[in-house]
Amino acid sequence: PPPRCPRPSEAIFGILRDLGGPGGRSVPLPHALAVLGARGFTPAQVGEALDEYEGLNVLQVNPARTRVTFV
């Protein structure tokens, strides 16, 4: 069977983790949006993923929405 395709939010989270690098604690949001957009994700999908993982206390987006920090 073909490999299971992750939900967009799972794929987005994985890419954000990769952007953070080893031991990465945070990623500039504009850079993340540019990379994710280049991979075909819409800003709405990215926003939903950030809201979902923020709700799970896995990451935080600062109030100005310029930086994503992993908890």
mmCIF file with all atom_site columns, C-alpha atoms in Angstrom:
data_model
loop_
_atom_site.group_PDB
_atom_site.id
_atom_site.type_symbol
_atom_site.label_atom_id
_atom_site.label_alt_id
_atom_site.label_comp_id
_atom_site.label_asym_id
_atom_site.label_entity_id
_atom_site.label_seq_id
_atom_site.pdbx_PDB_ins_code
_atom_site.Cartn_x
_atom_site.Cartn_y
_atom_site.Cartn_z
_atom_site.occupancy
_atom_site.B_iso_or_equiv
_atom_site.pdbx_formal_charge
_atom_site.auth_seq_id
_atom_site.auth_comp_id
_atom_site.auth_asym_id
_atom_site.auth_atom_id
_atom_site.pdbx_PDB_model_num
ATOM 1  C CA . PRO A 1 1  ? 0.000  0.000  0.000  1.00 0.00 ? 1  PRO A CA 1
ATOM 2  C CA . PRO A 1 2  ? 1.181  3.593  -0.566 1.00 0.00 ? 2  PRO A CA 1
ATOM 3  C CA . PRO A 1 3  ? 2.649  5.404  2.444  1.00 0.00 ? 3  PRO A CA 1
ATOM 4  C CA . ARG A 1 4  ? 0.103  7.188  4.579  1.00 0.00 ? 4  ARG A CA 1
ATOM 5  C CA . CYS A 1 5  ? -0.039 10.856 3.732  1.00 0.00 ? 5  CYS A CA 1
ATOM 6  C CA . PRO A 1 6  ? 0.072  12.952 6.898  1.00 0.00 ? 6  PRO A CA 1
ATOM 7  C CA . ARG A 1 7  ? -2.605 15.531 7.527  1.00 0.00 ? 7  ARG A CA 1
ATOM 8  C CA . PRO A 1 8  ? -1.494 18.998 6.375  1.00 0.00 ? 8  PRO A CA 1
ATOM 9  C CA . SER A 1 9  ? -1.024 20.122 9.985  1.00 0.00 ? 9  SER A CA 1
ATOM 10 C CA . GLU A 1 10 ? 1.242  17.123 10.700 1.00 0.00 ? 10 GLU A CA 1
ATOM 11 C CA . ALA A 1 11 ? 3.307  17.824 7.597  1.00 0.00 ? 11 ALA A CA 1
ATOM 12 C CA . ILE A 1 12 ? 3.520  21.529 8.469  1.00 0.00 ? 12 ILE A CA 1
ATOM 13 C CA . PHE A 1 13 ? 4.622  20.735 12.021 1.00 0.00 ? 13 PHE A CA 1
ATOM 14 C CA . GLY A 1 14 ? 7.320  18.395 10.697 1.00 0.00 ? 14 GLY A CA 1
ATOM 15 C CA . ILE A 1 15 ? 8.647  21.086 8.383  1.00 0.00 ? 15 ILE A CA 1
ATOM 16 C CA . LEU A 1 16 ? 8.650  23.635 11.229 1.00 0.00 ? 16 LEU A CA 1
ATOM 17 C CA . ARG A 1 17 ? 10.664 21.208 13.387 1.00 0.00 ? 17 ARG A CA 1
ATOM 18 C CA . ASP A 1 18 ? 13.141 20.767 10.535 1.00 0.00 ? 18 ASP A CA 1
ATOM 19 C CA . LEU A 1 19 ? 13.446 24.547 10.133 1.00 0.00 ? 19 LEU A CA 1
ATOM 20 C CA . GLY A 1 20 ? 14.243 24.807 13.844 1.00 0.00 ? 20 GLY A CA 1
ATOM 21 C CA . GLY A 1 21 ? 17.257 22.561 13.303 1.00 0.00 ? 21 GLY A CA 1
ATOM 22 C CA . PRO A 1 22 ? 18.798 20.289 15.927 1.00 0.00 ? 22 PRO A CA 1
ATOM 23 C CA . GLY A 1 23 ? 17.781 21.550 19.341 1.00 0.00 ? 23 GLY A CA 1
ATOM 24 C CA . GLY A 1 24 ? 15.983 24.409 17.602 1.00 0.00 ? 24 GLY A CA 1
ATOM 25 C CA . ARG A 1 25 ? 13.766 26.391 19.907 1.00 0.00 ? 25 ARG A CA 1
ATOM 26 C CA . SER A 1 26 ? 12.211 28.870 17.511 1.00 0.00 ? 26 SER A CA 1
ATOM 27 C CA . VAL A 1 27 ? 11.654 29.750 13.870 1.00 0.00 ? 27 VAL A CA 1
ATOM 28 C CA . PRO A 1 28 ? 10.892 33.183 12.378 1.00 0.00 ? 28 PRO A CA 1
ATOM 29 C CA . LEU A 1 29 ? 7.300  32.951 11.154 1.00 0.00 ? 29 LEU A CA 1
ATOM 30 C CA . PRO A 1 30 ? 7.813  34.910 7.885  1.00 0.00 ? 30 PRO A CA 1
ATOM 31 C CA . HIS A 1 31 ? 10.604 32.468 6.911  1.00 0.00 ? 31 HIS A CA 1
ATOM 32 C CA . ALA A 1 32 ? 8.430  29.489 7.850  1.00 0.00 ? 32 ALA A CA 1
ATOM 33 C CA . LEU A 1 33 ? 5.530  30.862 5.779  1.00 0.00 ? 33 LEU A CA 1
ATOM 34 C CA . ALA A 1 34 ? 7.820  31.340 2.768  1.00 0.00 ? 34 ALA A CA 1
ATOM 35 C CA . VAL A 1 35 ? 9.180  27.785 2.997  1.00 0.00 ? 35 VAL A CA 1
ATOM 36 C CA . LEU A 1 36 ? 5.743  26.261 3.588  1.00 0.00 ? 36 LEU A CA 1
ATOM 37 C CA . GLY A 1 37 ? 4.219  28.305 0.775  1.00 0.00 ? 37 GLY A CA 1
ATOM 38 C CA . ALA A 1 38 ? 6.935  27.078 -1.582 1.00 0.00 ? 38 ALA A CA 1
ATOM 39 C CA . ARG A 1 39 ? 5.922  23.520 -0.629 1.00 0.00 ? 39 ARG A CA 1
ATOM 40 C CA . GLY A 1 40 ? 2.314  24.202 -1.567 1.00 0.00 ? 40 GLY A CA 1
ATOM 41 C CA . PHE A 1 41 ? 0.718  24.932 1.808  1.00 0.00 ? 41 PHE A CA 1
ATOM 42 C CA . THR A 1 42 ? -1.709 27.849 2.026  1.00 0.00 ? 42 THR A CA 1
ATOM 43 C CA . PRO A 1 43 ? -1.513 30.505 4.766  1.00 0.00 ? 43 PRO A CA 1
ATOM 44 C CA . ALA A 1 44 ? -4.863 29.179 6.023  1.00 0.00 ? 44 ALA A CA 1
ATOM 45 C CA . GLN A 1 45 ? -3.439 25.658 6.403  1.00 0.00 ? 45 GLN A CA 1
ATOM 46 C CA . VAL A 1 46 ? -0.409 27.034 8.224  1.00 0.00 ? 46 VAL A CA 1
ATOM 47 C CA . GLY A 1 47 ? -2.652 29.088 10.526 1.00 0.00 ? 47 GLY A CA 1
ATOM 48 C CA . GLU A 1 48 ? -4.789 26.056 11.328 1.00 0.00 ? 48 GLU A CA 1
ATOM 49 C CA . ALA A 1 49 ? -1.701 23.963 12.075 1.00 0.00 ? 49 ALA A CA 1
ATOM 50 C CA . LEU A 1 50 ? -0.267 26.659 14.362 1.00 0.00 ? 50 LEU A CA 1
ATOM 51 C CA . ASP A 1 51 ? -3.593 26.975 16.209 1.00 0.00 ? 51 ASP A CA 1
ATOM 52 C CA . GLU A 1 52 ? -3.858 23.187 16.580 1.00 0.00 ? 52 GLU A CA 1
ATOM 53 C CA . TYR A 1 53 ? -0.345 22.688 17.945 1.00 0.00 ? 53 TYR A CA 1
ATOM 54 C CA . GLU A 1 54 ? -0.564 25.796 20.112 1.00 0.00 ? 54 GLU A CA 1
ATOM 55 C CA . GLY A 1 55 ? -3.690 24.248 21.650 1.00 0.00 ? 55 GLY A CA 1
ATOM 56 C CA . LEU A 1 56 ? -1.675 21.087 22.361 1.00 0.00 ? 56 LEU A CA 1
ATOM 57 C CA . ASN A 1 57 ? 1.028  23.189 24.081 1.00 0.00 ? 57 ASN A CA 1
ATOM 58 C CA . VAL A 1 58 ? 3.649  21.918 21.639 1.00 0.00 ? 58 VAL A CA 1
ATOM 59 C CA . LEU A 1 59 ? 4.502  25.343 20.278 1.00 0.00 ? 59 LEU A CA 1
ATOM 60 C CA . GLN A 1 60 ? 3.706  28.985 20.884 1.00 0.00 ? 60 GLN A CA 1
ATOM 61 C CA . VAL A 1 61 ? 3.317  31.867 18.470 1.00 0.00 ? 61 VAL A CA 1
ATOM 62 C CA . ASN A 1 62 ? 4.258  35.252 19.893 1.00 0.00 ? 62 ASN A CA 1
ATOM 63 C CA . PRO A 1 63 ? 1.520  37.930 20.033 1.00 0.00 ? 63 PRO A CA 1
ATOM 64 C CA . ALA A 1 64 ? 2.970  39.787 17.035 1.00 0.00 ? 64 ALA A CA 1
ATOM 65 C CA . ARG A 1 65 ? 2.927  36.475 15.087 1.00 0.00 ? 65 ARG A CA 1
ATOM 66 C CA . THR A 1 66 ? 6.529  36.880 13.974 1.00 0.00 ? 66 THR A CA 1
ATOM 67 C CA . ARG A 1 67 ? 8.055  33.833 15.701 1.00 0.00 ? 67 ARG A CA 1
ATOM 68 C CA . VAL A 1 68 ? 7.135  30.222 16.434 1.00 0.00 ? 68 VAL A CA 1
ATOM 69 C CA . THR A 1 69 ? 8.720  28.791 19.592 1.00 0.00 ? 69 THR A CA 1
ATOM 70 C CA . PHE A 1 70 ? 8.718  25.107 20.492 1.00 0.00 ? 70 PHE A CA 1
ATOM 71 C CA . VAL A 1 71 ? 7.705  24.357 24.069 1.00 0.00 ? 71 VAL A CA 1
#
